[in-house]
Structure formats: C-alpha cells, structure tokens
CSV table of C-alpha atoms in Angstrom, one decimal:
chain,number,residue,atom,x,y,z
A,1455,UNK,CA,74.2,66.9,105.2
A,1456,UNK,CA,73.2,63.2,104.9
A,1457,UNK,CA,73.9,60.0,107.0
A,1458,UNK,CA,76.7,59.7,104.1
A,1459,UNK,CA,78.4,63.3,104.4
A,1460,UNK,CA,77.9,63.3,108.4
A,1461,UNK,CA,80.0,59.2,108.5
A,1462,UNK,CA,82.5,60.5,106.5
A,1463,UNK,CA,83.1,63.9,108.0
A,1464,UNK,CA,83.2,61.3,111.4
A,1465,UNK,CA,85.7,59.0,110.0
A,1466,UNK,CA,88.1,61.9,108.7
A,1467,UNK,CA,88.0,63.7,111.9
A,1468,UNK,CA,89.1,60.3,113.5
A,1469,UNK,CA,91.4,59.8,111.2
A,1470,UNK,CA,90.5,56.5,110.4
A,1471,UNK,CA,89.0,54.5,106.9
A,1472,UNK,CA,85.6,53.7,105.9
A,1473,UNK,CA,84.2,50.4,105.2
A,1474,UNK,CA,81.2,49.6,103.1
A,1475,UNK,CA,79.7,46.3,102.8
A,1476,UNK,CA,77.4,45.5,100.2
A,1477,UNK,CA,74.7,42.9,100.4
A,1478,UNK,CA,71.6,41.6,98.7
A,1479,UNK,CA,68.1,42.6,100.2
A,1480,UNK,CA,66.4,39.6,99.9
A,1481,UNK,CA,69.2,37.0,100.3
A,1482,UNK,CA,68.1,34.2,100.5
A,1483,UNK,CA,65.2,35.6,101.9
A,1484,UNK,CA,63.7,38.6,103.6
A,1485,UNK,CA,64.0,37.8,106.8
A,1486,UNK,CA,67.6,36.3,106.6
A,1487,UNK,CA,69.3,39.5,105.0
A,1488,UNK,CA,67.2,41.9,107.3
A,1489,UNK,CA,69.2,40.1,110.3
A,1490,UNK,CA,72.5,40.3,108.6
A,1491,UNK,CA,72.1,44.0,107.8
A,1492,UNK,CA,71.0,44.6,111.6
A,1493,UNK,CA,74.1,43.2,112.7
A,1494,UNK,CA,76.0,44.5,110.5
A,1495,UNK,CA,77.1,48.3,112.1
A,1496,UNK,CA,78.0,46.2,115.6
A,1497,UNK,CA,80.8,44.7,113.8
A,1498,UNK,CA,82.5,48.1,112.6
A,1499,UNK,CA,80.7,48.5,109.2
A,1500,UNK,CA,80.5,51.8,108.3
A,1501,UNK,CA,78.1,52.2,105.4
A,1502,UNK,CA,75.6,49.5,103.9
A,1503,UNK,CA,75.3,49.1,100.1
A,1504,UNK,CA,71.8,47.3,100.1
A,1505,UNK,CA,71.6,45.6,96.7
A,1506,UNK,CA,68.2,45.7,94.4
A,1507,UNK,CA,68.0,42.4,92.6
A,1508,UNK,CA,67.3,42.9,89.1
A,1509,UNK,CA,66.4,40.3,86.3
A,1510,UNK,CA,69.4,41.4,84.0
A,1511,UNK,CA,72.6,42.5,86.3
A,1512,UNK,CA,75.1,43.3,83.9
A,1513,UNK,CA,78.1,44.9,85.8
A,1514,UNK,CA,77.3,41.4,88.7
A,1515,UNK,CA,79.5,38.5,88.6
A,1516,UNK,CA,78.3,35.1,88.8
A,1517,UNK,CA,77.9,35.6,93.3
A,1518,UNK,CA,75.9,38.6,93.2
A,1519,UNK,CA,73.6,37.5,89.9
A,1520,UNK,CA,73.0,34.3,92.2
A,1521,UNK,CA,72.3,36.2,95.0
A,1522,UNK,CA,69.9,38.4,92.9
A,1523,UNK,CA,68.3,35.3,91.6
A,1524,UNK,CA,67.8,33.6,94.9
A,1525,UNK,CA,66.0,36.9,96.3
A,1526,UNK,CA,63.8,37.6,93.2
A,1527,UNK,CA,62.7,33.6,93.6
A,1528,UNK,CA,62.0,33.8,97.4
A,1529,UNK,CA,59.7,37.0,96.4
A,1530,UNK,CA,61.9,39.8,97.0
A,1531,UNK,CA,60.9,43.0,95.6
A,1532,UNK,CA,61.2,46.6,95.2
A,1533,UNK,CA,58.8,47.8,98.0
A,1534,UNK,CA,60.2,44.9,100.3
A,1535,UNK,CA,63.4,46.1,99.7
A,1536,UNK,CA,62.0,49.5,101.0
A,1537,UNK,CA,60.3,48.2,104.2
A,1538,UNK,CA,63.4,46.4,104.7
A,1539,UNK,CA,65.1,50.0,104.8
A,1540,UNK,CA,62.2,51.2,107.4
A,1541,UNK,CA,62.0,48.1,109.6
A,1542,UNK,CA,66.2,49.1,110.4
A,1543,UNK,CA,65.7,52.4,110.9
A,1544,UNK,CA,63.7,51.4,113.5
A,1545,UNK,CA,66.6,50.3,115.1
A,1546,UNK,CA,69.3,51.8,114.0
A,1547,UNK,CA,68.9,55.7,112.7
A,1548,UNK,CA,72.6,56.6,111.9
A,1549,UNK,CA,74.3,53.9,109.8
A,1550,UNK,CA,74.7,55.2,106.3
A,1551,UNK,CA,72.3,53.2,103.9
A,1552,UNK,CA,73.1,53.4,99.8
A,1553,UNK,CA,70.9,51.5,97.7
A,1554,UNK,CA,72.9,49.8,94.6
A,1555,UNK,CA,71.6,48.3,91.2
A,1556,UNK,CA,69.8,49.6,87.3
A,1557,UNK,CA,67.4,52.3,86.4
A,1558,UNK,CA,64.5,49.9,85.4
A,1559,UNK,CA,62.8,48.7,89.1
A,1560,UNK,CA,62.9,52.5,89.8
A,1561,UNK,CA,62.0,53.8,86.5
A,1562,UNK,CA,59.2,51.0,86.8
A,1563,UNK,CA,57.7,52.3,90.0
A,1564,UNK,CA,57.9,55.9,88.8
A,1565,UNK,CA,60.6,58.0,90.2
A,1566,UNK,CA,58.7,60.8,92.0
A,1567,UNK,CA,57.0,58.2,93.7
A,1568,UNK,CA,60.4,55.9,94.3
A,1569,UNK,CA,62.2,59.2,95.6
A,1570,UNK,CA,59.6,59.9,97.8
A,1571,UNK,CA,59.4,56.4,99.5
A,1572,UNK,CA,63.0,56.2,99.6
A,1573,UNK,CA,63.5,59.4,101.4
A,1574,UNK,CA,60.5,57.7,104.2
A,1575,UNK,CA,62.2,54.7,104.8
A,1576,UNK,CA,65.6,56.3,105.5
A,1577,UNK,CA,67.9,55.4,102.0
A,1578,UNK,CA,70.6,58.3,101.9
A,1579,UNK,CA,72.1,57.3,98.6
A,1580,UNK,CA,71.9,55.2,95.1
A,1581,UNK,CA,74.4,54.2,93.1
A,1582,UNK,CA,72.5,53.2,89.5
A,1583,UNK,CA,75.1,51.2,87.3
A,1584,UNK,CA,73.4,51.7,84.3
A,1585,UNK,CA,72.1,55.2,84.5
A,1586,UNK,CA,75.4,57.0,83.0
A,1587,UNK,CA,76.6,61.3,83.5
A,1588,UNK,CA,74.2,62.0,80.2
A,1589,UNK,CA,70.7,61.1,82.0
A,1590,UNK,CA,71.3,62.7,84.8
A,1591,UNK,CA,68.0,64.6,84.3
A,1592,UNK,CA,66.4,61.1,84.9
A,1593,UNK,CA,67.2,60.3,88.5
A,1594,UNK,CA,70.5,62.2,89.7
A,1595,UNK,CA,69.0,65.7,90.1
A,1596,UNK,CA,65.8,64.6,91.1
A,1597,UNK,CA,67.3,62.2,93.6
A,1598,UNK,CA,69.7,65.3,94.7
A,1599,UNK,CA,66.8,67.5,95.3
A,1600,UNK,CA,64.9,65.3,97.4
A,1601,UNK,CA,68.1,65.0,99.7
A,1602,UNK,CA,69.6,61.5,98.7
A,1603,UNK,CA,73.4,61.8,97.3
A,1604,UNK,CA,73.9,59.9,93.8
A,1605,UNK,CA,77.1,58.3,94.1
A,1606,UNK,CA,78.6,57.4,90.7
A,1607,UNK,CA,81.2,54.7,89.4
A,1608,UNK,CA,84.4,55.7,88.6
A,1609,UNK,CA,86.6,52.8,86.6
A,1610,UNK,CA,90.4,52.5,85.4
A,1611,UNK,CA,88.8,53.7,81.6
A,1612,UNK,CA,87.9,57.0,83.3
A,1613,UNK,CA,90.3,59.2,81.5
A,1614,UNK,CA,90.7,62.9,82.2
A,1615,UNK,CA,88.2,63.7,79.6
A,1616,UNK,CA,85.4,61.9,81.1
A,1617,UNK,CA,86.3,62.7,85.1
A,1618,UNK,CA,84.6,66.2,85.1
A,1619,UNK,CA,81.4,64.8,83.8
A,1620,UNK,CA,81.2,61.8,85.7
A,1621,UNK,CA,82.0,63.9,88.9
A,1622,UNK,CA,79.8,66.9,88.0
A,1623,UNK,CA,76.7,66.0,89.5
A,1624,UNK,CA,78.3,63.5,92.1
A,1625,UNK,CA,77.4,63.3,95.9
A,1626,UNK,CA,78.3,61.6,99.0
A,1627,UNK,CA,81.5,59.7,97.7
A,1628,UNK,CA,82.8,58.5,94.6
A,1629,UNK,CA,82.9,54.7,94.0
A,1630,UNK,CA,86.2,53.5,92.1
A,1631,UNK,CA,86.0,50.5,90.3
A,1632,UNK,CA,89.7,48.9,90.9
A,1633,UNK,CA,89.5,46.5,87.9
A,1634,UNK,CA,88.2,46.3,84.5
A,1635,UNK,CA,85.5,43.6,84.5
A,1636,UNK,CA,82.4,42.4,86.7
A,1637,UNK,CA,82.3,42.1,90.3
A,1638,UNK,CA,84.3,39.3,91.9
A,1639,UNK,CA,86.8,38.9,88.8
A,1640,UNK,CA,89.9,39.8,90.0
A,1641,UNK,CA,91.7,41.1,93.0
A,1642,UNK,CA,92.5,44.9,93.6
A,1643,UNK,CA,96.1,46.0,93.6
A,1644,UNK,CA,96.8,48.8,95.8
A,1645,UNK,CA,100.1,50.0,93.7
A,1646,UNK,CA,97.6,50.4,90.7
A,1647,UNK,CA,95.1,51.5,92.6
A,1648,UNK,CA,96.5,54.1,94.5
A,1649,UNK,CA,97.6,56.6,91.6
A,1650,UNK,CA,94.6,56.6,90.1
A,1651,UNK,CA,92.7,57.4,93.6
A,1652,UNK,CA,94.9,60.2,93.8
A,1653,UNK,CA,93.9,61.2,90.1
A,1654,UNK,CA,90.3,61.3,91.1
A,1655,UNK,CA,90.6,62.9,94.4
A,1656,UNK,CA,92.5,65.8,92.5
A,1657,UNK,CA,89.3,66.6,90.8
A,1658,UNK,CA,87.4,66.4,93.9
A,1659,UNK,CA,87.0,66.8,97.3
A,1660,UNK,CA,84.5,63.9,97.4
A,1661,UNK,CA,85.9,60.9,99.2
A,1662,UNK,CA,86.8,58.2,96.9
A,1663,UNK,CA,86.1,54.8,97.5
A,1664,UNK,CA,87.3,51.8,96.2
A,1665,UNK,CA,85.4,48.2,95.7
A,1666,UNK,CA,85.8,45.2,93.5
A,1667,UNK,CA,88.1,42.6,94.1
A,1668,UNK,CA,88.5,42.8,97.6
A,1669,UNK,CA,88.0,40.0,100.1
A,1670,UNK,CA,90.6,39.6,102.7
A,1671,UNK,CA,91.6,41.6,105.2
A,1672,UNK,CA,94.7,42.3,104.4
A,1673,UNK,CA,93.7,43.8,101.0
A,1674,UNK,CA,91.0,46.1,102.3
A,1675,UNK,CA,93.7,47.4,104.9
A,1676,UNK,CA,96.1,47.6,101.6
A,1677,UNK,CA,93.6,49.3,99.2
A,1678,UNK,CA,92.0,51.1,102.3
A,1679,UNK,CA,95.7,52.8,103.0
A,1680,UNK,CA,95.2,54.3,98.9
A,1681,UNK,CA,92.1,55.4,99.5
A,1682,UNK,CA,89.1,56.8,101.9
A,1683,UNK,CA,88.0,53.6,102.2
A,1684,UNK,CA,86.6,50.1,100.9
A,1685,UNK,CA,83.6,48.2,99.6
A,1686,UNK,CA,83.0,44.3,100.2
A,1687,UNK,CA,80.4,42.9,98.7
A,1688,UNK,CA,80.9,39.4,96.8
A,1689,UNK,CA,83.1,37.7,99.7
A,1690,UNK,CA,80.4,38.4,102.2
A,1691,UNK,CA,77.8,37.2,99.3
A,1692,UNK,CA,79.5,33.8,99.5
A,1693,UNK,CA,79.4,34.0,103.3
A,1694,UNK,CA,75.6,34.0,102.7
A,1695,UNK,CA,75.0,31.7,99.7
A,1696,UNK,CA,77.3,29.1,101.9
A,1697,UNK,CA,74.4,29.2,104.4
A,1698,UNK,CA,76.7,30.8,107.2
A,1699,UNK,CA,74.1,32.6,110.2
A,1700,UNK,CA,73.5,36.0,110.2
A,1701,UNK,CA,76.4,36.2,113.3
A,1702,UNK,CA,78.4,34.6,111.5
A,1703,UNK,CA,78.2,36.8,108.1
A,1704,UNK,CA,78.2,39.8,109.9
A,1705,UNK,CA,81.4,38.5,112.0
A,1706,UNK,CA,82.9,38.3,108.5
A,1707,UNK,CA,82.2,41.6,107.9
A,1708,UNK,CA,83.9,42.5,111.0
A,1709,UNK,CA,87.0,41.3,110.3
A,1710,UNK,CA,87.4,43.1,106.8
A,1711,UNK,CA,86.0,46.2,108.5
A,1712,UNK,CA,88.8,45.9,110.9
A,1713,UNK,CA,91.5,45.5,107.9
A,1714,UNK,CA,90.5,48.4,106.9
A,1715,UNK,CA,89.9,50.7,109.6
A,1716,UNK,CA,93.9,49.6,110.3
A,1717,UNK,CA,94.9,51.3,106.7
C-alpha cells in the first residue's frame, strides 16, 4: 500500500472525493513553490502532482510551459526537485506526492538511481506523459517494483481496444484526460465526462480521476460528482505566475478542493 492506495481507500470509506492539485517544483523559485506545497494539505488537498519542468513539454499549455520555463531559469532541477520532496516530508509524512512530466530528466539521471532517490525522499507515484503502455519495461515495472505506483493517462481517443493495455500495468489511480488537446484549452464537461469515467471504471477497479479543464469550483464539484475525483493544476499555475503568496495560492486551492469534496 502507498500514500496513494492508503488516501484513496480513506476518501472511499468517507464517502467523499479526491482532489489533486498539481503545481510546478521550482515556480518561480524553489523556495516559493516549496511554501505553496507545504500549505497546500491544510487547505483540503488531497494529493500533490509536483511538476518536473522539462525543456520540451509537449502535452503543457502555454501556463504550465511558462511555469516550466520560469523554474528551469531560476535553476530548478531534477535533484532540487527531489530535496524539495524530502525537505516536506519532514513535515508532513502522509499527503500523497505524484511526480508528473517526460521520460528524458529521469532517463538522463539513470533510472535505478532516479528510482532509488525517489523512493528516499518520499515520491509515491509518476505519471510520465511521454513514456506510452509499450515501454513499460523502461520505467513502469521498475518503478512498480521499487514500490511507487505509475499512474497512466487515459484520454477521450482511448477506445476499448487500447483500455486493457493502457490499464495493464497501471497503479494508484488512473488519470482521465477530459478533453482532446493541451492542458488549459478547454473546459471539462461533466455530461461528456461522466460516461466515459464509467467506461473506464468498468475495466478497473482503479479510481479514475479526471483533470484538464477544470478551474472553478463549481466544475470540480460537477466533474468530481462523475468521477473519484479531480486534478487542478493550470488555474492554480496562474495563481502563482500572477505573483499571489503562497497563503493566498494555497487558499485557492482550498476553495476548488472544497468544490469537490461537495460532489
């Protein structure tokens, strides 16, 4: 059981909603995101998506490539990223932590030695946009065997065909993309949504949740109600690039989290 399995056993048994929040480490500095993501779990967020800024983020919309780009410029890298990781734990040893981005900081940094360091600073998951069912001999087996779940994307092109071998290996939860597209292009629509959620969870007992193209709180309570839960990640992003405190982000956060945890 991970942090991941142990929240969402929590949450079912409560009969309430998750909600995930994602954020950049290293936006717009190390110091900045590290108070955000403190403050984050005293505002009702379930689970943190920590983002790995990459040179080439090709599933990001404009918000989260600019909030890759302002972390890479103020230095942010792959092992800050990690003692970011440690320097919460230190704090806070129960709060879910999945680390999202592409295969090629890990692959980089070798990933016996990447799994390894993850697993010491307390990351329970990854969710690798670009790493797809066929190479999952590169990082979701490995990662599965050193006790971090490997959470893959889900998206409306997913047909029937291709569920069982995008689900085959899967762990934790699966993420479903609500729109076609890059983050922040649209907003989710729980009537289209919802059936597809239900098409996934019938090949699964995995709890599916559901991000892009949410950033009110009346749509995470909307596409929370279709599903196990919700991710917000580029509303909170603009939060951040708009220069709002760490209080103030994570009081953002709080209100979404509370939209869905109403579903």
């Amino acid at each position: 059981m991970t942090r991941i399995d142990t929240k969402f056993a929590q949450l079912k048994a409560a009969g309430k909603k998750a909600f995930v929040s994602y954020i950049m480490a290293g936006d717009p500095d190390m110091e900045t995101s590290l108070a955000v993501m403190k403050a984050l779990p005293g505002q009702g967020v379930d689970v943190i998506e920590l983002g790995m800024p990459f040179t080439d983020p090709m599933a990001d919309g404009p918000t989260i490539q600019l909030a890759g780009q302002r972390a890479l410029e103020g230095g942010q890298t792959l092992q800050k990223t990690l003692d970011m990781v440690a320097e919460f734990r230190r704090g806070d040893d129960t709060t879910p932590i999945v680390m999202m981005g592409y295969y090629n900081p890990i692959y980089s940094r070798g990933v016996a030695r990447f799994l390894t360091d993850a697993k010491a600073a307390g990351i329970d998951g990854l969710i690798i946009v670009d790493l797809p069912p066929e190479e999952d001999d590169e990082l979701c087996i490995p990662a599965r065997d050193a006790g971090i779940n490997f959470i893959r994307l889900a998206t409306p092109t997913t047909d029937d065909a291709r569920l069982p071998k995008v689900l085959q290996n899967t762990s934790g939860f699966v993420y479903y993309v609500s729109i076609t597209g890059i983050t922040g292009a649209a907003a989710a629509q729980a009537a289209q949504v919802g059936p597809e959620v239900a098409r996934i969870k019938a090949a699964t007992d995995l709890p599916v949740v559901v991000g892009f193209g949410i950033n009110t709180p009346e749509t995470a309570r909307e596409i929370a109600g279709v599903a196990d839960g919700c991710v917000v990640g580029s509303a909170i992003v603009k939060e951040i690039a708009a220069g709002k405190t760490p209080t103030e982000v994570a009081a953002f956060a709080g209100a979404l989290a509370a939209g869905a945890h109403s579903a």
